């Protein structure tokens, strides 16, 4: 039997507790222990008695073969401790706040995809548009080839018509010269 009535937060937070595989009874009540219950405590298979009540433990009670079988009184007095057996298994397990309301919802989650896309857009805007606005050299280097392409696209039918008229005029002159 291992029983204590002293303040020993390092023992509850220690991962060596799981090495005590033959431990049958553990009473750490009224010790002002803080932190979460170690997952290794859930692996103790010979544990017949557990009392972690009236401490300052937080988080979900680890799932294991026995921790959910102990009565609620084994965990009472820890205001931010949750999970089976304190809450029903059917209930979605979300950590409660100090006043008992739910502290986190899916809507509160940050969607990093939108943040990264926004940062990329801002960086791209800063790299391309800002120099075009403030540097005459950059504007000239950027817009000169762009202007040529636009002129080719937009003036192409007019240029074709102009070339056709020129050819017609040249052909008329040639005909006049031969007659």
Short mmCIF file of C-alpha atoms in Angstrom, two decimals:
data_model
loop_
_atom_site.label_atom_id
_atom_site.label_comp_id
_atom_site.label_asym_id
_atom_site.label_seq_id
_atom_site.Cartn_x
_atom_site.Cartn_y
_atom_site.Cartn_z
CA UNK A 1 0.00 0.00 0.00
CA UNK A 2 1.26 3.46 -0.94
CA UNK A 3 -0.49 6.29 0.86
CA UNK A 4 0.47 9.91 1.39
CA UNK A 5 -0.94 13.08 2.86
CA UNK A 6 1.90 15.38 1.84
CA UNK A 7 2.30 17.81 -1.03
CA UNK A 8 4.02 15.78 -3.74
CA UNK A 9 3.20 17.25 -7.17
CA UNK A 10 6.25 15.64 -8.73
CA UNK A 11 4.92 12.17 -7.86
CA UNK A 12 1.60 12.63 -9.70
CA UNK A 13 3.36 14.20 -12.68
CA UNK A 14 6.11 11.58 -12.68
CA UNK A 15 6.16 8.95 -15.41
CA UNK A 16 7.81 6.49 -13.00
CA UNK A 17 4.46 5.84 -11.34
CA UNK A 18 3.56 3.43 -14.15
CA UNK A 19 6.56 1.26 -13.22
CA UNK A 20 4.84 0.29 -9.98
CA UNK A 21 2.92 -2.46 -11.77
CA UNK A 22 1.97 -4.34 -8.57
CA UNK A 23 0.57 -1.25 -6.83
CA UNK A 24 -2.84 -2.07 -5.29
CA UNK A 25 -3.79 1.15 -3.49
CA UNK A 26 -2.97 4.79 -4.11
CA UNK A 27 -4.30 7.67 -2.02
CA UNK A 28 -3.02 11.12 -3.03
CA UNK A 29 -6.04 13.10 -1.82
CA UNK A 30 -5.74 16.57 -0.25
CA UNK A 31 -2.19 17.15 -1.48
CA UNK A 32 -2.62 20.31 -3.57
CA UNK A 33 -1.29 18.36 -6.53
CA UNK A 34 -1.51 20.20 -9.82
CA UNK A 35 -1.11 19.26 -13.46
CA UNK A 36 -2.66 16.37 -15.32
CA UNK A 37 -2.93 12.73 -14.35
CA UNK A 38 -0.06 10.84 -16.05
CA UNK A 39 -1.08 8.40 -18.77
CA UNK A 40 1.16 5.77 -17.13
CA UNK A 41 -1.26 5.68 -14.18
CA UNK A 42 -3.86 4.21 -16.54
CA UNK A 43 -1.63 1.18 -17.16
CA UNK A 44 -1.65 0.02 -13.51
CA UNK A 45 -3.67 -3.20 -13.69
CA UNK A 46 -3.56 -4.27 -10.01
CA UNK A 47 -4.88 -0.98 -8.67
CA UNK A 48 -7.90 -1.74 -6.46
CA UNK A 49 -8.20 1.65 -4.72
CA UNK A 50 -7.50 5.14 -6.04
CA UNK A 51 -8.17 8.50 -4.43
CA UNK A 52 -7.02 11.68 -6.20
CA UNK A 53 -9.74 13.87 -4.71
CA UNK A 54 -9.37 17.46 -3.55
CA UNK A 55 -6.27 18.43 -5.46
CA UNK A 56 -5.80 20.88 -8.32
CA UNK A 57 -5.62 18.34 -11.15
CA UNK A 58 -6.60 19.42 -14.64
CA UNK A 59 -7.35 17.79 -17.99
CA UNK A 60 -8.96 14.57 -19.08
CA UNK A 61 -8.74 11.44 -16.96
CA UNK A 62 -6.56 9.02 -18.99
CA UNK A 63 -8.41 6.01 -20.36
CA UNK A 64 -7.25 2.61 -19.25
CA UNK A 65 -8.49 -0.71 -17.92
CA UNK A 66 -9.28 0.60 -14.42
CA UNK A 67 -9.32 4.39 -14.03
CA UNK A 68 -12.87 4.66 -15.36
CA UNK A 69 -14.09 1.99 -12.92
CA UNK A 70 -13.31 4.01 -9.78
CA UNK A 71 -16.19 6.02 -8.30
CA UNK A 72 -16.60 9.76 -8.91
CA UNK A 73 -15.52 10.38 -5.32
CA UNK A 74 -11.98 9.31 -6.32
CA UNK A 75 -11.73 12.44 -8.48
CA UNK A 76 -14.03 14.97 -6.76
CA UNK A 77 -12.70 18.34 -5.70
CA UNK A 78 -10.61 18.79 -8.87
CA UNK A 79 -12.57 21.55 -10.61
CA UNK A 80 -10.94 21.24 -14.04
CA UNK A 81 -10.72 17.45 -14.24
CA UNK A 82 -13.05 15.80 -16.75
CA UNK A 83 -13.82 12.61 -18.67
CA UNK A 84 -15.22 9.24 -17.59
CA UNK A 85 -16.28 8.50 -14.86
CA UNK A 86 -16.97 12.19 -14.09
CA UNK A 87 -18.76 12.79 -17.41
CA UNK A 88 -20.87 10.31 -19.36
CA UNK A 89 -19.17 8.32 -22.12
CA UNK A 90 -21.80 9.42 -24.66
CA UNK A 91 -21.07 13.10 -24.07
CA UNK A 92 -18.50 14.66 -26.37
CA UNK A 93 -15.55 15.24 -24.09
CA UNK A 94 -14.54 18.89 -24.12
CA UNK A 95 -12.70 20.59 -21.29
CA UNK A 96 -14.93 22.73 -19.11
CA UNK A 97 -14.04 26.23 -17.94
CA UNK A 98 -14.00 27.25 -14.30
CA UNK A 99 -17.63 28.41 -14.47
CA UNK A 100 -18.73 25.11 -16.05
CA UNK A 101 -19.44 26.29 -19.60
CA UNK A 102 -17.73 24.95 -22.66
CA UNK A 103 -14.54 26.85 -23.42
CA UNK A 104 -13.80 25.71 -26.98
CA UNK A 105 -15.79 25.08 -30.11
CA UNK A 106 -14.84 24.09 -33.65
CA UNK A 107 -15.74 27.61 -34.78
CA UNK A 108 -13.00 29.01 -32.53
CA UNK A 109 -10.30 27.13 -34.41
CA UNK A 110 -7.97 29.19 -36.59
CA UNK A 111 -8.06 28.19 -40.23
CA UNK A 112 -4.38 28.51 -41.17
CA UNK A 113 -5.05 27.99 -44.88
CA UNK A 114 -6.78 31.38 -45.09
CA UNK A 115 -4.09 33.09 -43.03
CA UNK A 116 -1.27 31.69 -45.19
CA UNK A 117 -3.14 32.58 -48.40
CA UNK A 118 -3.69 36.13 -47.12
CA UNK A 119 -0.04 36.51 -46.16
CA UNK A 120 1.00 35.22 -49.61
CA UNK A 121 -1.34 37.65 -51.30
CA UNK A 122 0.03 40.56 -49.25
CA UNK A 123 3.63 39.53 -49.94
CA UNK A 124 2.94 39.18 -53.66
CA UNK A 125 1.21 42.52 -53.73
CA UNK A 126 4.17 44.10 -51.95
CA UNK A 127 6.74 42.53 -54.27
CA UNK A 128 4.97 43.31 -57.56
CA UNK A 129 2.65 46.27 -57.18
CA UNK A 130 4.50 48.51 -54.71
CA UNK A 131 7.67 48.77 -56.84
CA UNK A 132 5.49 49.51 -59.90
CA UNK A 133 3.87 52.36 -58.02
CA UNK A 134 7.03 53.95 -56.67
CA UNK A 135 9.78 53.15 -59.20
CA UNK A 136 9.70 54.76 -62.64
CA UNK A 137 12.35 52.31 -63.91
CA UNK A 138 10.30 49.27 -62.83
CA UNK A 139 7.16 50.72 -64.41
CA UNK A 140 8.98 51.27 -67.70
CA UNK A 141 10.51 47.76 -67.68
CA UNK A 142 7.16 46.19 -66.87
CA UNK A 143 4.79 48.19 -69.04
CA UNK A 144 6.92 48.53 -72.23
CA UNK A 145 6.71 44.84 -73.23
CA UNK A 146 3.14 44.71 -71.96
CA UNK A 147 2.22 47.71 -74.11
CA UNK A 148 3.77 46.05 -77.17
CA UNK A 149 1.74 42.89 -76.62
CA UNK A 150 -1.48 44.84 -76.09
CA UNK A 151 -0.86 46.95 -79.18
CA UNK A 152 -0.28 43.79 -81.24
CA UNK A 153 -3.48 42.25 -79.94
CA UNK A 154 -5.71 45.31 -80.24
CA UNK A 155 -4.26 46.84 -83.41
CA UNK A 156 -3.89 43.59 -85.28
CA UNK A 157 -7.14 43.92 -87.32
CA UNK A 158 -6.42 47.58 -88.05
CA UNK A 159 -2.88 46.75 -89.09
CA UNK A 160 -4.19 44.01 -91.38
CA UNK A 161 -6.64 46.41 -92.96
CA UNK A 162 -3.90 49.01 -93.40
CA UNK A 163 -1.60 46.43 -95.01
CA UNK A 164 -4.41 45.29 -97.33
CA UNK A 165 -5.07 48.87 -98.44
CA UNK A 166 -1.37 49.36 -99.07
CA UNK A 167 -1.26 46.18 -101.18
CA UNK A 168 -4.35 47.28 -103.12
CA UNK A 169 -2.80 50.68 -103.81
CA UNK A 170 0.46 49.10 -104.94
CA UNK A 171 -1.43 46.69 -107.21
CA UNK A 172 -3.45 49.57 -108.71
CA UNK A 173 -0.27 51.51 -109.38
CA UNK A 174 1.29 48.50 -111.08
CA UNK A 175 -1.78 48.00 -113.27
CA UNK A 176 -1.75 51.62 -114.32
CA UNK A 177 1.89 51.36 -115.18
CA UNK A 178 1.33 48.29 -117.40
CA UNK A 179 -1.64 49.73 -119.27
#
